[in-house]
Short mmCIF file of C-alpha atoms in Angstrom, two decimals:
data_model
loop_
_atom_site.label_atom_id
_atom_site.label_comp_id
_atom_site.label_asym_id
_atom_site.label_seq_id
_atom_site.Cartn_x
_atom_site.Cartn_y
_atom_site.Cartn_z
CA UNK A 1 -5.86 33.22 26.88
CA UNK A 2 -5.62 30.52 29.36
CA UNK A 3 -4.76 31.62 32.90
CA UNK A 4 -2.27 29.31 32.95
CA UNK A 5 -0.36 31.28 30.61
CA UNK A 6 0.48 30.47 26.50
CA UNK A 7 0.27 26.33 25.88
CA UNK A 8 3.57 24.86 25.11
CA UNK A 9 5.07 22.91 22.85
CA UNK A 10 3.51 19.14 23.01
CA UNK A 11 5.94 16.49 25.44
CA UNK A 12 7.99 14.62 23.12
CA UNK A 13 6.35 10.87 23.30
CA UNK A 14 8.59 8.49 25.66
CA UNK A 15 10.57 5.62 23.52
CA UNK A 16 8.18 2.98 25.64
CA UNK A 17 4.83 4.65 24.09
CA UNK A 18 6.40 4.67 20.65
CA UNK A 19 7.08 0.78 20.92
CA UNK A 20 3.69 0.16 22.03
CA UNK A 21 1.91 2.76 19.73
CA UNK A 22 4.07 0.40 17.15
CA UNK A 23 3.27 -3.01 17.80
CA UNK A 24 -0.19 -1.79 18.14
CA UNK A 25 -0.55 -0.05 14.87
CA UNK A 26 1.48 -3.30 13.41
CA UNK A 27 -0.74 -5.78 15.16
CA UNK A 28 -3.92 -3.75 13.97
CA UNK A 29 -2.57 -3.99 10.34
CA UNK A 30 -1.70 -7.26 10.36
CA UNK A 31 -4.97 -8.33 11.68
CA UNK A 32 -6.58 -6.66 8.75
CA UNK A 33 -4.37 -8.12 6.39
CA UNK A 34 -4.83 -11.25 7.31
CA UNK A 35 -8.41 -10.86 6.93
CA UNK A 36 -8.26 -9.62 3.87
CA UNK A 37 -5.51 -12.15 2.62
CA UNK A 38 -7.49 -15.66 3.67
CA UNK A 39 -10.63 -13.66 1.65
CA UNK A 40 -8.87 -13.14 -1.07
CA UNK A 41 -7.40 -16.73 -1.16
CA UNK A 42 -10.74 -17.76 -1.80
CA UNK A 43 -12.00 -15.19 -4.31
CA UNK A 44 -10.66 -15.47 -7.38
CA UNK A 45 -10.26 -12.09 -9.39
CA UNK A 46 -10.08 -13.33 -12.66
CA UNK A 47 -13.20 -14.72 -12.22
CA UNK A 48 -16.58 -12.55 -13.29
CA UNK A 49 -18.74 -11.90 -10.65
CA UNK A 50 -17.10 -11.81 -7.14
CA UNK A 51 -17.35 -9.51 -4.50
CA UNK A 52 -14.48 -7.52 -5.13
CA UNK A 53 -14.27 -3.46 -4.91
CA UNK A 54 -14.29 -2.09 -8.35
CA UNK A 55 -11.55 0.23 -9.51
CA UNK A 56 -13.90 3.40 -9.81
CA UNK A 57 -11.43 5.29 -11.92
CA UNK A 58 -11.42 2.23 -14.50
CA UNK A 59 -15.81 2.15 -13.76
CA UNK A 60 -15.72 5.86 -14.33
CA UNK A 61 -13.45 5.93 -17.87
CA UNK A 62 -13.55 2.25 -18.83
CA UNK A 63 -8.92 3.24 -18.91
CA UNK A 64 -6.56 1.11 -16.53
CA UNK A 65 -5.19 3.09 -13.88
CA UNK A 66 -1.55 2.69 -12.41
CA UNK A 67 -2.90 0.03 -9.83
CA UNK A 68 -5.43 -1.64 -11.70
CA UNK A 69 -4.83 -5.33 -11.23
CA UNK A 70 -3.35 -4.89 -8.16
CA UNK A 71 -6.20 -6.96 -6.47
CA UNK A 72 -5.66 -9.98 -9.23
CA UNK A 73 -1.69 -8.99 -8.76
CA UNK A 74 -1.59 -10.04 -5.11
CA UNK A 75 -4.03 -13.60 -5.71
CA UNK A 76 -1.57 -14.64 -8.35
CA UNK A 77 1.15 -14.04 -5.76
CA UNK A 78 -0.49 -15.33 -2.95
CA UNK A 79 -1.05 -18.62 -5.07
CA UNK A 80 2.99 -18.26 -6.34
CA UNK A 81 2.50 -17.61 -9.83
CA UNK A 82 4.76 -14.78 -10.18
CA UNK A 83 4.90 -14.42 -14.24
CA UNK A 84 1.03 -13.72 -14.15
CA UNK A 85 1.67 -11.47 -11.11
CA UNK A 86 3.74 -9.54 -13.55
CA UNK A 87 1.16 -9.84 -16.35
CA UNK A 88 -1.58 -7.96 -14.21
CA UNK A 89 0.24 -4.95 -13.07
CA UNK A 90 4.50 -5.21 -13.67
CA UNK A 91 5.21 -1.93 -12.19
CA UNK A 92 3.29 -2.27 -8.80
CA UNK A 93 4.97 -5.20 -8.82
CA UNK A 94 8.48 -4.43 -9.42
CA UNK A 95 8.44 -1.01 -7.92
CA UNK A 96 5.33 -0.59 -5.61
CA UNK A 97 5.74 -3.73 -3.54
CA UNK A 98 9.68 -3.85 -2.69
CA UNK A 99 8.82 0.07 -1.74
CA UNK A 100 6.44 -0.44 0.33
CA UNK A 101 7.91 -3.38 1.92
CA UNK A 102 11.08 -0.79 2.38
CA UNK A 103 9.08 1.58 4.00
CA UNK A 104 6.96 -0.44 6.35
CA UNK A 105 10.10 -2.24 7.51
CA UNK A 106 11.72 0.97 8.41
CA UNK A 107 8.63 1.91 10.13
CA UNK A 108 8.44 -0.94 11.75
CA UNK A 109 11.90 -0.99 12.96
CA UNK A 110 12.81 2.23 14.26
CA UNK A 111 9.11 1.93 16.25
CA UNK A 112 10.44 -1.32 18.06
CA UNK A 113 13.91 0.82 18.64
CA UNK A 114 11.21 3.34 20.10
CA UNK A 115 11.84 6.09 17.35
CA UNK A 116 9.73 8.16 15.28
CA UNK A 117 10.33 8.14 11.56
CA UNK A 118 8.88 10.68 9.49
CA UNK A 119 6.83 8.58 6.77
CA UNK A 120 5.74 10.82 3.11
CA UNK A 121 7.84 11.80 0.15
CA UNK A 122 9.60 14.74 -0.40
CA UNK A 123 8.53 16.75 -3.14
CA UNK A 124 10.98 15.49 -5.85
CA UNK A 125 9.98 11.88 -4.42
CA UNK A 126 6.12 12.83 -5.15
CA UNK A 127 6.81 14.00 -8.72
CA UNK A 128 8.86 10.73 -9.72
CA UNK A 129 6.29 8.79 -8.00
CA UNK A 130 3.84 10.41 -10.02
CA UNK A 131 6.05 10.68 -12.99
CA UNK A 132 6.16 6.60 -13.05
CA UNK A 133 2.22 6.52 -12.38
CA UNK A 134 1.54 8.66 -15.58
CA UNK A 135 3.70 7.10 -17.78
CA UNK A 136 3.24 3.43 -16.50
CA UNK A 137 -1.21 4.67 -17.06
CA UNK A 138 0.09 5.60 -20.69
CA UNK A 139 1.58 3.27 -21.96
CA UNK A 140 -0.50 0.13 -20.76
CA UNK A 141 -3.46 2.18 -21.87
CA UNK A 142 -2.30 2.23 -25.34
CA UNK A 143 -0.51 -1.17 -26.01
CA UNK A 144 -3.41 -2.35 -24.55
#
């Protein structure tokens, strides 16, 4: 035990370190997205042979998993073809990307108001999440 008696609970962080804890993390982020955007740009997907991380669960199986084509997914939107956006992976991109945009958003906000949000899913919100991952794995694995 310490001398200075039991430790306390932890200071709650000031709205000021939030906001800069915030525009850090955001800055950080987009600095890596950018990267990884103008490299992307440049390497096309559909193409055989480019340095790309392989999906390992597709290496591993030879089956599509919920996110495969995500990579080809985001070129075809970066380059604004939308209907082949849709071809490569139509769930991530009519659920996973207006979610995520959701969530980083409120994130993003209520840091710059200098508030904490709570980011993860409840458990019901992990099981539908996972419900829609299944199913979604399923059924382009077997249409083809």
């Amino acid at each position: 035990m310490s001398p200075y008696g039991p430790p306390g609970p932890a200071p709650a962080p000031t709205a000021a370190s939030v906001r800069r804890r915030t525009l850090r993390r955001a800055g950080i982020a987009l600095g890596v997205g950018a990267a990884g955007a103008v490299y992307l740009w440049h390497t096309d997907p559909h193409q055989s042979g480019q340095l790309l991380l392989p999906c390992p669960f597709h290496w591993a199986t030879g089956l599509l998993c919920p996110v495969c084509g995500g990579t080809r997914m985001a070129y075809d939107l970066m380059h604004g073809d939308v209907v082949a956006a849709f071809h490569d992976n139509a769930v991530l991109l009519t659920l996973g990307v207006p979610a995520v945009a959701w969530l980083v958003a409120r994130q993003l906000a209520a840091g710059l108001r200098g508030r904490s949000v709570r980011t993860g899913l409840t458990a019901r919100g992990n099981a539908v999440v996972l419900g829609i991952a299944a199913v979604w794995m399923v059924a382009r694995n077997l249409v083809g």
